[in-house]
Coordinates of C-alpha atoms in Angstrom, one line a residue:
X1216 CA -35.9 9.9 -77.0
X1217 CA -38.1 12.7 -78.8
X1218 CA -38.6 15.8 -77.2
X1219 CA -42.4 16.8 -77.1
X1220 CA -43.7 19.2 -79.2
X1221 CA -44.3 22.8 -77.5
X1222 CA -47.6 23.3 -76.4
X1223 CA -48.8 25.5 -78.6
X1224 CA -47.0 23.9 -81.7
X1225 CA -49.1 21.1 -80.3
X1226 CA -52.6 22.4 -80.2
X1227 CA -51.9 23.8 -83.9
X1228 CA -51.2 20.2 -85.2
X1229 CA -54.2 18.7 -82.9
X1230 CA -56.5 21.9 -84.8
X1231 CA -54.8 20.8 -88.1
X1232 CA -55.9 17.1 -87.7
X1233 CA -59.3 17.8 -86.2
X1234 CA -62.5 17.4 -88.6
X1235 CA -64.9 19.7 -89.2
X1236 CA -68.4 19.3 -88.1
X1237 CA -71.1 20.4 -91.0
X1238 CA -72.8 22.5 -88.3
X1239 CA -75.6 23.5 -90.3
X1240 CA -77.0 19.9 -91.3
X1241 CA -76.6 19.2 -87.5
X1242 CA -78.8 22.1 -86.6
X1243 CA -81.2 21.0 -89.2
X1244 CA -81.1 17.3 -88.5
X1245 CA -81.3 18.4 -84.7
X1246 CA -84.6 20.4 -85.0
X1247 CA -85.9 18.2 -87.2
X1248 CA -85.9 15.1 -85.4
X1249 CA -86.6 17.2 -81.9
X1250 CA -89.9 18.7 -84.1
X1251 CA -90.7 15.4 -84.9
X1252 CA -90.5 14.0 -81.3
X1253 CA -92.7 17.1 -80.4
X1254 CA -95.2 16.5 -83.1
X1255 CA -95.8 12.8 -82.3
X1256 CA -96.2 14.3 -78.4
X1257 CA -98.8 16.5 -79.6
X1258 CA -100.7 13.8 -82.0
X1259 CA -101.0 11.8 -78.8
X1260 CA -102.1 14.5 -76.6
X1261 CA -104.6 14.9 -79.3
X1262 CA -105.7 11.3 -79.8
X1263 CA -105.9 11.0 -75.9
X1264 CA -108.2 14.4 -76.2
X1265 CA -110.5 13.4 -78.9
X1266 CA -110.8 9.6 -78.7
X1267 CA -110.5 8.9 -75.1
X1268 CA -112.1 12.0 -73.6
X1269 CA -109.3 13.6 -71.8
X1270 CA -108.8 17.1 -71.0
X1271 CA -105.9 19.3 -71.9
X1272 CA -104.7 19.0 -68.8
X1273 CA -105.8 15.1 -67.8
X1274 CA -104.7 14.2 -71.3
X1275 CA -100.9 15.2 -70.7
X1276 CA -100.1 12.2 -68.1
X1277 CA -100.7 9.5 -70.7
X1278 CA -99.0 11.6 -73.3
X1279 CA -95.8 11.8 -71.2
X1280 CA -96.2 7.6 -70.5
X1281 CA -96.5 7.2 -74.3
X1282 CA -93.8 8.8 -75.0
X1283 CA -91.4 7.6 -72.6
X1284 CA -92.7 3.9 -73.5
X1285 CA -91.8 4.5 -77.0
X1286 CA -88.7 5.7 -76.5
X1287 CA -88.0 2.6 -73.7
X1288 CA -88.9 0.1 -76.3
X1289 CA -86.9 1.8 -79.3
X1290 CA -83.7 2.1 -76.6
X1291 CA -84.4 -2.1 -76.3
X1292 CA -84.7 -2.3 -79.7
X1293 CA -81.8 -0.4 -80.9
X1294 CA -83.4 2.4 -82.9
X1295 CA -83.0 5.6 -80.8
X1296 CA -79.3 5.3 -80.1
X1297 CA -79.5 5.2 -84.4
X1298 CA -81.7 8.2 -84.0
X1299 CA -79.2 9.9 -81.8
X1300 CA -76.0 9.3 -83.7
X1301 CA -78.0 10.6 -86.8
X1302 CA -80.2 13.3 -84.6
X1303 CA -77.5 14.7 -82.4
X1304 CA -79.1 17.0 -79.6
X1305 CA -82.8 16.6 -81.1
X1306 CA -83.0 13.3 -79.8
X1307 CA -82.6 14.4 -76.1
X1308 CA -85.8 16.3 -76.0
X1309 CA -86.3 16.5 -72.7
X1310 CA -88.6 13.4 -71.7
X1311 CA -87.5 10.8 -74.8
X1312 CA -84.3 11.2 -73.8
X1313 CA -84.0 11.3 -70.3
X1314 CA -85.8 7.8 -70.9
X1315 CA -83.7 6.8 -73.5
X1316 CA -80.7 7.6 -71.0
X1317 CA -82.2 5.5 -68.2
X1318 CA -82.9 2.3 -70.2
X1319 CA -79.4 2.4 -71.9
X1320 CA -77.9 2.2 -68.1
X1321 CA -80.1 -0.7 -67.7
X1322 CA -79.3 -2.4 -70.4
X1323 CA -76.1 -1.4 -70.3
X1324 CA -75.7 -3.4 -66.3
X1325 CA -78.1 -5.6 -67.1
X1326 CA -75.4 -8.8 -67.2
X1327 CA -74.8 -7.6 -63.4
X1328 CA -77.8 -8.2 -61.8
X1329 CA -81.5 -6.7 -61.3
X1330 CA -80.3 -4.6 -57.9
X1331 CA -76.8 -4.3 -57.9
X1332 CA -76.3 -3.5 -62.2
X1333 CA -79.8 -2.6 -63.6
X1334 CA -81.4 -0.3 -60.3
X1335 CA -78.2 0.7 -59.3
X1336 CA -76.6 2.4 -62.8
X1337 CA -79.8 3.5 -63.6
X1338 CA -80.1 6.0 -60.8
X1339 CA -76.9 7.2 -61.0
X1340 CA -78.6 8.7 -64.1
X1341 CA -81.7 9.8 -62.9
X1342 CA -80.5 10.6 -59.3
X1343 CA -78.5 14.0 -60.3
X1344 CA -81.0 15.0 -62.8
X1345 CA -84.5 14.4 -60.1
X1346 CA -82.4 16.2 -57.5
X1347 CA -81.2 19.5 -60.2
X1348 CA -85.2 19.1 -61.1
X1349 CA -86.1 19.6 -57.6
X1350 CA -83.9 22.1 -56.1
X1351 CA -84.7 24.0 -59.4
X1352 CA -88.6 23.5 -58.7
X1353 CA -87.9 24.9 -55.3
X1354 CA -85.8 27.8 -56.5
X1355 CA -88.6 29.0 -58.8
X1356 CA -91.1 28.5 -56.6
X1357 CA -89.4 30.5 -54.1
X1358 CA -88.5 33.6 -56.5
X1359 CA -92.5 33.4 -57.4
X1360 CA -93.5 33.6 -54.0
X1361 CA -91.1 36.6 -53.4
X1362 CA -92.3 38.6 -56.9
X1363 CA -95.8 37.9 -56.2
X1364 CA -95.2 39.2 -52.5
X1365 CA -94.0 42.0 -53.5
X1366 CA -96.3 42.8 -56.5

């Protein structure tokens, strides 16, 4: 029987057969496709603004719909996990892909059922990341209510 390599003569040979990530062209291809999420955000924020008469404010709710729609019915599809694989980290801007993580867990549990596979593995997603979101929200709010008592 062979003797295992030592550790460290280990991590050497895993380093030696490891390949190199172009870090640059992911940092590019990251804030490009995350620009370009944020740039068809703000064309809709515009268009609901101009056309339909929203305010700044008013006109962000539809905006945020729009955009996790889109990025529902390209998850169906099968475009935005191509997006991701090419994207990296720009495609997880933070509302496309928060929706984009939510209907792969449905998708992904559809075969077990509408309760049991689709609601269930889909807020095992969202379930950690609404609580972080609140408890954050509270945190904040908290701090700001102490700085401005203080001020």
């Amino acid at each position: 029987m062979a003797r295992l390599p030592e550790a460290k003569a280990y991590q050497a040979l895993a380093r030696s057969k490891e390949t190199t990530r172009p870090v640059a062209a992911n940092v590019a291809r990251a804030f490009l496709v995350g620009g370009l999420i944020s740039v068809v955000g703000q064309a809709f924020m515009w268009l609901y603004e101009t056309v339909f008469g929203f305010t700044e404010q008013t006109a962000s709710n539809p905006t945020v719909a729009t955009l996790v729609f889109l990025s529902v019915l390209l998850t169906g599809l099968g475009v935005y996990d191509k997006i991701g694989e090419w994207a990296g980290a720009g495609s997880i801007v933070p509302v496309t892909g928060f929706a984009n993580t939510m209907a792969s867990s449905a998708l992904d549990a559809r075969s077990e059922g509408l309760v049991y596979g689709v609601g269930a593995n889909m807020f095992k997603v969202a379930g950690p990341v609404i609580v972080f979101g609140t408890v954050a929200a509270f945190v904040v709010a908290l701090v700001r209510a102490v700085v401005e008592a203080l001020v």
